[in-house]
Short mmCIF file of C-alpha atoms and ligand atoms in Angstrom, two decimals:
data_model
loop_
_atom_site.label_atom_id
_atom_site.label_comp_id
_atom_site.label_asym_id
_atom_site.label_seq_id
_atom_site.Cartn_x
_atom_site.Cartn_y
_atom_site.Cartn_z
CA UNK A 8 134.50 109.08 84.55
CA UNK A 9 133.61 105.76 85.87
CA UNK A 10 135.45 106.01 89.23
CA UNK A 11 133.76 109.40 89.70
CA UNK A 12 130.36 107.54 89.32
CA UNK A 13 131.37 104.98 91.66
CA UNK A 14 132.35 107.60 94.18
CA UNK A 15 129.14 109.44 93.82
CA UNK A 16 127.32 106.13 94.58
CA UNK A 17 129.40 105.46 97.63
CA UNK A 18 128.64 108.95 98.80
CA UNK A 19 124.87 108.45 98.20
CA UNK A 20 125.10 105.11 100.05
CA UNK A 21 126.91 106.80 102.90
CA UNK A 22 124.48 109.69 103.25
CA UNK A 23 121.59 106.99 103.30
CA UNK A 24 123.34 105.32 106.04
CA UNK A 25 123.61 108.69 107.87
CA UNK A 26 120.00 109.43 107.43
CA UNK A 27 119.23 106.34 109.80
CA UNK A 28 120.86 108.34 112.47
CA UNK A 29 123.25 105.80 113.76
CA UNK A 30 125.28 107.81 116.26
CA UNK A 31 128.98 107.09 116.06
CA UNK A 32 130.50 104.81 118.56
CA UNK A 33 133.12 106.37 121.08
CA UNK A 34 132.33 110.06 120.33
CA UNK A 35 132.40 111.25 123.87
CA UNK A 36 132.84 114.88 122.62
CA UNK A 37 129.18 114.76 121.20
CA UNK A 38 127.19 113.88 124.33
CA UNK A 39 123.54 113.45 123.82
CA UNK A 40 122.37 112.65 127.43
CA UNK A 41 122.46 114.30 130.74
CA UNK A 42 124.95 111.94 132.26
CA UNK A 43 127.31 111.98 129.37
CA UNK A 44 126.91 115.96 129.32
CA UNK A 45 128.49 116.20 133.02
CA UNK A 46 131.15 113.54 132.07
CA UNK A 47 132.08 115.65 129.12
CA UNK A 48 132.26 118.89 130.94
CA UNK A 49 134.53 117.35 133.53
CA UNK A 50 136.58 115.89 130.84
CA UNK A 51 136.98 119.31 129.26
CA UNK A 52 138.03 120.92 132.50
CA UNK A 53 140.61 118.20 132.99
CA UNK A 54 142.03 118.49 129.61
CA UNK A 55 142.32 122.26 129.84
CA UNK A 56 144.02 122.10 133.09
CA UNK A 57 146.39 119.44 131.78
CA UNK A 58 146.85 121.40 128.54
CA UNK A 59 148.10 124.39 130.64
CA UNK A 60 150.52 122.40 132.73
CA UNK A 61 151.81 120.92 129.46
CA UNK A 62 152.25 124.47 128.01
CA UNK A 63 153.96 125.99 131.05
CA UNK A 64 156.25 123.02 131.41
CA UNK A 65 157.19 122.60 127.75
CA UNK A 66 157.50 126.27 127.37
CA UNK A 67 160.07 126.62 130.19
CA UNK A 68 162.06 123.59 128.87
CA UNK A 69 162.13 125.14 125.46
CA UNK A 70 163.23 128.39 126.83
CA UNK A 71 166.03 126.78 128.91
CA UNK A 72 167.18 124.64 125.97
CA UNK A 73 167.49 127.73 123.70
CA UNK A 74 168.60 130.32 126.26
CA UNK A 75 171.21 128.08 127.87
CA UNK A 76 172.67 126.25 124.92
CA UNK A 77 176.25 125.88 124.46
CA UNK A 78 177.73 128.51 122.38
CA UNK A 79 181.09 129.02 120.68
CA UNK A 80 183.24 130.85 123.11
CA UNK A 81 181.90 129.22 126.21
CA UNK A 82 184.70 128.87 128.74
CA UNK A 83 183.30 125.31 129.96
CA UNK A 84 182.47 126.51 133.53
CA UNK A 85 178.93 125.75 134.90
CA UNK A 86 176.70 128.79 135.25
CA UNK A 87 175.89 129.76 139.13
CA UNK A 88 173.81 126.75 140.79
CA UNK A 89 170.81 127.69 143.05
CA UNK A 90 170.32 125.58 146.29
CA UNK A 91 167.36 125.77 148.70
CA UNK A 92 165.15 128.51 147.23
CA UNK A 93 162.19 128.62 149.77
CA UNK A 94 159.86 130.59 147.07
CA UNK A 95 160.46 128.01 144.38
CA UNK A 96 160.03 125.08 146.61
CA UNK A 97 156.83 126.46 148.14
CA UNK A 98 155.48 127.28 144.54
CA UNK A 99 156.00 123.79 143.20
CA UNK A 100 154.50 122.23 146.20
CA UNK A 101 151.41 124.45 146.68
CA UNK A 102 150.43 124.92 142.98
CA UNK A 103 150.19 121.31 142.26
CA UNK A 104 148.23 120.68 145.48
CA UNK A 105 145.86 123.32 144.64
CA UNK A 106 145.39 121.75 141.08
CA UNK A 107 144.98 118.25 142.40
CA UNK A 108 142.41 119.62 145.02
CA UNK A 109 140.36 121.36 142.20
CA UNK A 110 140.45 118.08 139.89
CA UNK A 111 139.50 115.99 142.98
CA UNK A 112 136.54 118.21 144.19
CA UNK A 113 135.04 118.81 140.75
CA UNK A 114 135.18 114.90 139.86
CA UNK A 115 133.73 113.91 143.40
CA UNK A 116 130.79 116.49 142.62
CA UNK A 117 129.89 115.13 139.31
CA UNK A 118 130.23 111.34 140.40
CA UNK A 119 128.08 112.24 143.46
CA UNK A 120 125.60 114.22 141.16
CA UNK A 121 125.21 111.23 138.87
CA UNK A 122 125.10 108.50 141.48
CA UNK A 123 122.63 110.30 143.79
CA UNK A 124 120.06 110.82 141.01
CA UNK A 125 116.73 109.41 142.18
CA UNK A 126 114.59 107.37 139.78
CA UNK A 127 111.31 109.36 138.71
CA UNK A 128 108.14 107.43 139.08
CA UNK A 129 107.70 106.97 135.41
CA UNK A 130 111.42 105.97 134.81
CA UNK A 131 111.75 103.00 132.60
CA UNK A 132 113.60 100.01 134.56
CA UNK A 133 115.83 97.54 132.97
CA UNK A 134 117.75 94.70 134.45
CA UNK A 135 120.96 94.30 132.17
CA UNK A 136 122.62 90.96 132.37
CA UNK A 137 126.16 90.64 131.00
CA UNK A 138 126.82 87.21 129.19
CA UNK A 139 129.84 85.87 127.37
CA UNK A 140 129.36 87.63 124.69
CA UNK A 141 125.99 89.15 124.55
CA UNK A 142 123.56 91.44 126.55
CA UNK A 143 120.30 90.29 127.94
CA UNK A 144 117.93 93.18 128.59
CA UNK A 145 114.89 92.62 130.94
CA UNK A 146 112.09 95.20 131.60
CA UNK A 147 110.53 93.66 134.72
CA UNK A 148 107.67 96.17 134.93
CA UNK A 149 106.74 95.58 131.31
CA UNK A 150 107.42 91.90 131.31
CA UNK A 151 109.57 91.98 128.33
CA UNK A 152 113.11 90.34 127.79
CA UNK A 153 115.09 90.93 124.79
CA UNK A 154 118.90 90.98 123.70
CA UNK A 155 121.58 93.24 122.49
CA UNK A 156 119.36 95.93 121.48
CA UNK A 157 118.00 98.24 124.36
CA UNK A 158 114.99 100.32 123.65
CA UNK A 159 114.66 103.42 125.68
CA UNK A 160 112.16 106.45 125.19
CA UNK A 161 113.33 109.77 124.12
CA UNK A 162 113.90 112.41 126.97
CA UNK A 163 112.40 115.79 126.00
CA UNK A 164 111.73 119.04 128.28
CA UNK A 165 107.95 118.54 127.76
CA UNK A 166 108.23 114.76 128.69
CA UNK A 167 111.42 113.92 130.74
CA UNK A 168 112.07 110.26 130.45
CA UNK A 169 115.05 108.38 132.28
CA UNK A 170 115.90 104.86 132.14
CA UNK A 171 117.45 103.18 135.18
CA UNK A 172 119.62 100.13 134.77
CA UNK A 173 120.52 97.42 137.17
CA UNK A 174 123.59 95.63 135.95
CA UNK A 175 124.36 91.91 136.65
CA UNK A 176 126.40 89.32 135.18
CA UNK A 177 125.87 85.76 134.38
CA UNK A 178 129.58 84.78 134.29
CA UNK A 179 132.58 87.13 134.32
CA UNK A 180 133.19 90.80 134.81
CA UNK A 181 131.82 93.07 131.72
CA UNK A 182 131.37 96.80 131.60
CA UNK A 183 128.38 98.61 130.02
CA UNK A 184 129.45 101.56 127.84
CA UNK A 185 127.42 103.87 125.35
CA UNK A 186 129.86 106.92 125.15
CA UNK A 187 127.16 109.29 124.03
CA UNK A 188 124.80 108.57 126.77
CA UNK A 189 126.69 107.95 129.98
CA UNK A 190 130.06 106.80 131.44
CA UNK A 191 131.08 103.33 131.92
CA UNK A 192 129.59 100.97 134.65
CA UNK A 193 131.28 97.74 135.49
CA UNK A 194 129.04 94.48 135.35
CA UNK A 195 130.33 92.22 138.26
CA UNK A 196 129.22 88.72 139.13
CA UNK A 197 127.24 88.49 142.15
CA UNK A 198 126.63 92.09 142.45
CA UNK A 199 124.06 94.57 141.25
CA UNK A 200 125.35 97.87 140.10
CA UNK A 201 123.19 100.83 139.16
CA UNK A 202 123.22 103.34 136.50
CA UNK A 203 120.94 105.58 134.48
CA UNK A 204 120.52 106.85 130.81
CA UNK A 205 118.65 109.27 128.81
CA UNK A 206 118.95 110.50 125.32
CA UNK A 207 117.59 113.68 123.72
CA UNK A 208 117.83 112.55 120.04
CA UNK A 209 116.07 109.66 118.56
CA UNK A 210 118.07 107.07 116.62
CA UNK A 211 120.66 104.25 117.22
CA UNK A 212 123.75 104.61 119.75
CA UNK A 213 126.39 102.18 119.64
CA UNK A 214 128.39 101.00 122.55
CA UNK A 215 130.35 98.08 123.79
CA UNK A 216 131.69 95.99 126.43
CA UNK A 217 134.44 97.94 128.07
CA UNK A 218 136.11 95.14 130.23
CA UNK A 219 137.97 92.41 128.76
CA UNK A 220 135.84 89.36 129.16
CA UNK A 221 137.25 86.69 126.89
CA UNK A 222 137.52 85.75 123.10
CA UNK A 223 134.71 87.62 121.83
CA UNK A 224 134.98 90.74 124.00
CA UNK A 225 135.28 92.99 121.06
CA UNK A 226 132.12 91.71 119.51
CA UNK A 227 129.95 92.15 122.68
CA UNK A 228 128.41 95.29 121.13
CA UNK A 229 125.47 97.33 122.43
CA UNK A 230 122.87 99.16 120.32
CA UNK A 231 120.65 101.58 122.36
CA UNK A 232 117.61 102.34 120.05
CA UNK A 233 116.05 105.69 121.23
CA UNK A 234 112.30 105.85 120.30
CA UNK A 235 109.89 108.71 120.42
CA UNK A 236 107.49 107.82 123.43
CA UNK A 237 104.69 106.69 121.01
CA UNK A 238 107.12 104.18 119.24
CA UNK A 239 108.36 102.93 122.39
CA UNK A 240 104.92 102.25 123.50
CA UNK A 241 104.38 100.39 120.33
CA UNK A 242 107.45 98.42 120.54
CA UNK A 243 106.81 97.47 124.22
CA UNK A 244 103.26 96.32 123.30
CA UNK A 245 104.70 94.14 120.53
CA UNK A 246 107.33 92.71 122.64
CA UNK A 247 104.96 91.82 125.29
CA UNK A 248 103.05 89.41 122.95
CA UNK A 249 103.71 85.85 122.75
CA UNK A 250 105.63 84.49 119.49
CA UNK A 251 103.48 84.85 116.61
CA UNK A 252 105.33 81.96 114.88
CA UNK A 253 103.86 80.12 111.94
CA UNK A 254 101.53 77.85 113.67
CA UNK A 255 101.85 74.07 113.79
CA UNK A 256 104.19 74.08 110.64
CA UNK A 257 106.78 71.81 109.81
CA UNK A 258 109.65 74.51 110.61
CA UNK A 259 108.08 75.05 114.06
CA UNK A 260 108.05 71.40 114.69
CA UNK A 261 111.71 70.87 113.67
CA UNK A 262 112.86 73.86 115.84
CA UNK A 263 111.02 72.53 118.99
CA UNK A 264 112.49 69.01 118.31
CA UNK A 265 116.11 70.34 118.41
CA UNK A 266 118.36 71.23 121.28
CA UNK A 267 117.77 74.96 120.48
CA UNK A 268 114.99 74.78 123.21
CA UNK A 269 117.42 74.00 126.00
CA UNK A 270 119.13 77.27 125.58
CA UNK A 271 116.60 79.71 123.98
CA UNK A 272 113.10 80.82 124.99
CA UNK A 273 110.32 81.50 122.52
CA UNK A 274 107.44 82.60 124.70
CA UNK A 275 104.14 80.92 123.88
CA UNK A 276 106.06 77.64 122.89
CA UNK A 277 107.71 74.77 125.00
CA UNK A 278 111.21 76.45 124.35
CA UNK A 279 112.18 77.99 127.72
CA UNK A 280 115.95 77.83 127.83
CA UNK A 281 117.60 80.66 129.65
CA UNK A 282 121.20 80.15 128.55
CA UNK A 283 121.01 82.00 125.14
CA UNK A 284 119.30 84.90 124.07
CA UNK A 285 115.40 84.93 124.24
CA UNK A 286 114.23 84.62 120.47
CA UNK A 287 110.48 85.44 120.90
CA UNK A 288 110.73 88.57 118.66
CA UNK A 289 114.21 87.81 116.97
CA UNK A 290 112.94 89.55 113.75
CA UNK A 291 112.29 92.83 115.65
CA UNK A 292 116.23 93.11 116.08
CA UNK A 293 118.36 94.98 113.48
CA UNK A 294 121.41 92.72 114.08
CA UNK A 295 122.36 89.22 115.36
CA UNK A 296 125.29 88.04 117.28
CA UNK A 297 125.30 90.87 119.59
CA UNK A 298 125.49 93.48 116.99
CA UNK A 299 128.09 91.90 114.95
CA UNK A 300 126.12 91.47 111.68
CA UNK A 301 122.89 92.70 110.19
CA UNK A 302 119.74 90.60 110.84
CA UNK A 303 119.35 89.40 107.19
CA UNK A 304 118.08 86.04 105.89
CA UNK A 305 121.64 85.14 104.65
CA UNK A 306 123.22 85.93 108.00
CA UNK A 307 120.76 84.03 110.10
CA UNK A 308 121.04 80.93 107.78
CA UNK A 309 124.73 81.11 108.07
CA UNK A 310 124.56 81.39 111.91
CA UNK A 311 122.12 78.52 112.21
CA UNK A 312 124.34 76.47 110.01
CA UNK A 313 127.61 77.12 111.96
CA UNK A 314 127.76 79.88 114.51
CA UNK A 315 131.32 79.30 115.03
CA UNK A 316 132.11 80.58 111.57
CA UNK A 317 130.34 83.95 112.15
CA UNK A 318 131.68 84.49 115.84
CA UNK A 319 134.51 82.09 116.69
CA UNK A 320 134.64 80.81 120.23
CA UNK A 321 130.98 82.03 121.10
CA UNK A 322 129.11 79.52 123.34
CA UNK A 323 126.47 78.31 120.86
CA UNK A 324 127.81 74.96 119.52
CA UNK A 325 127.65 74.00 115.86
CA UNK A 326 124.42 71.91 116.11
CA UNK A 327 125.52 69.80 113.03
CA UNK A 328 122.14 70.29 111.38
CA UNK A 329 121.45 68.85 108.04
CA UNK A 330 120.55 71.05 105.13
CA UNK A 331 116.76 70.67 105.50
CA UNK A 332 116.91 71.38 109.16
CA UNK A 333 119.08 74.60 108.67
CA UNK A 334 116.31 75.72 106.22
CA UNK A 335 113.54 74.95 108.61
CA UNK A 336 115.04 76.41 111.61
CA UNK A 337 115.82 79.64 109.51
CA UNK A 338 112.30 79.76 108.28
CA UNK A 339 110.88 79.39 111.78
CA UNK A 340 113.20 82.05 113.23
CA UNK A 341 112.22 84.42 110.47
CA UNK A 342 108.67 84.15 111.57
CA UNK A 343 109.39 85.41 115.10
CA UNK A 344 108.43 89.07 114.16
CU1 LIG B 428 131.91 91.55 128.09
CU2 LIG B 428 134.04 92.45 127.49
#
């Protein structure tokens, strides 16, 4: 009886998690954006052609194995050998050329259609900067900078909304990939790459860095939060504000007295570092450490105490803070709504 109750509880917890509409990572077969749609249609066409080739080749092979297997009473001589059949040679040259031609042309057409899309006047523009191992999202027209969680407005027939990304890197090559929204685009140092996104369901879409970029490549996660246009406006308005903080408190004083300010920005305070994520509205994010752990008081405290314990190799050093400093910095960060 007990295990059954436990199982029921797990199911309830699982369905609650589903209610938050977190779209699974890697599911390219359930696209929810225009760009991902065309990538999937092309993938299906390619898979169907490859499956047909496989069936023909494997079928002929199986037929030959069964039909021409050695039998009792064989006299040991080879069957008649065929040399230089023009028909067969033309067939196995022309058919593959036609298949490759069809695949090439349909791929080129999809790539061109995606790359040639012009940004509508009301498109949201975001500069994405890949860092080891987190993502910086800047909205130059809105004056917002945030990290790891990209907010975009919902695309509907009534109000089409597209987000155009300019991808840059602060260090090494990364790749931006949210499978349900669009194909991958590499993020290359000293280069600006472009891509665009849209989503037709609200919720959280998961993605990750798709180019090996060092120790914590696997934990360079992306969360795209798709809001209704009203929620997006509200979010943008809140992000534009300077840090609320908790006034001239002891915790604020402690934070500003530490080396945190050399790497992190908290708008409205002297903290203006650019190396690490902008912390102005840290508490508006669902996760910390680039999507690795939920943004809870416990995880934040553990991170401030020793970031290397949560995410070994990450570029934030262990600041060797004493117990009181850890508490005060955590308190201050928790006030950054
Ligand atoms: Cu960034 Cu892999």
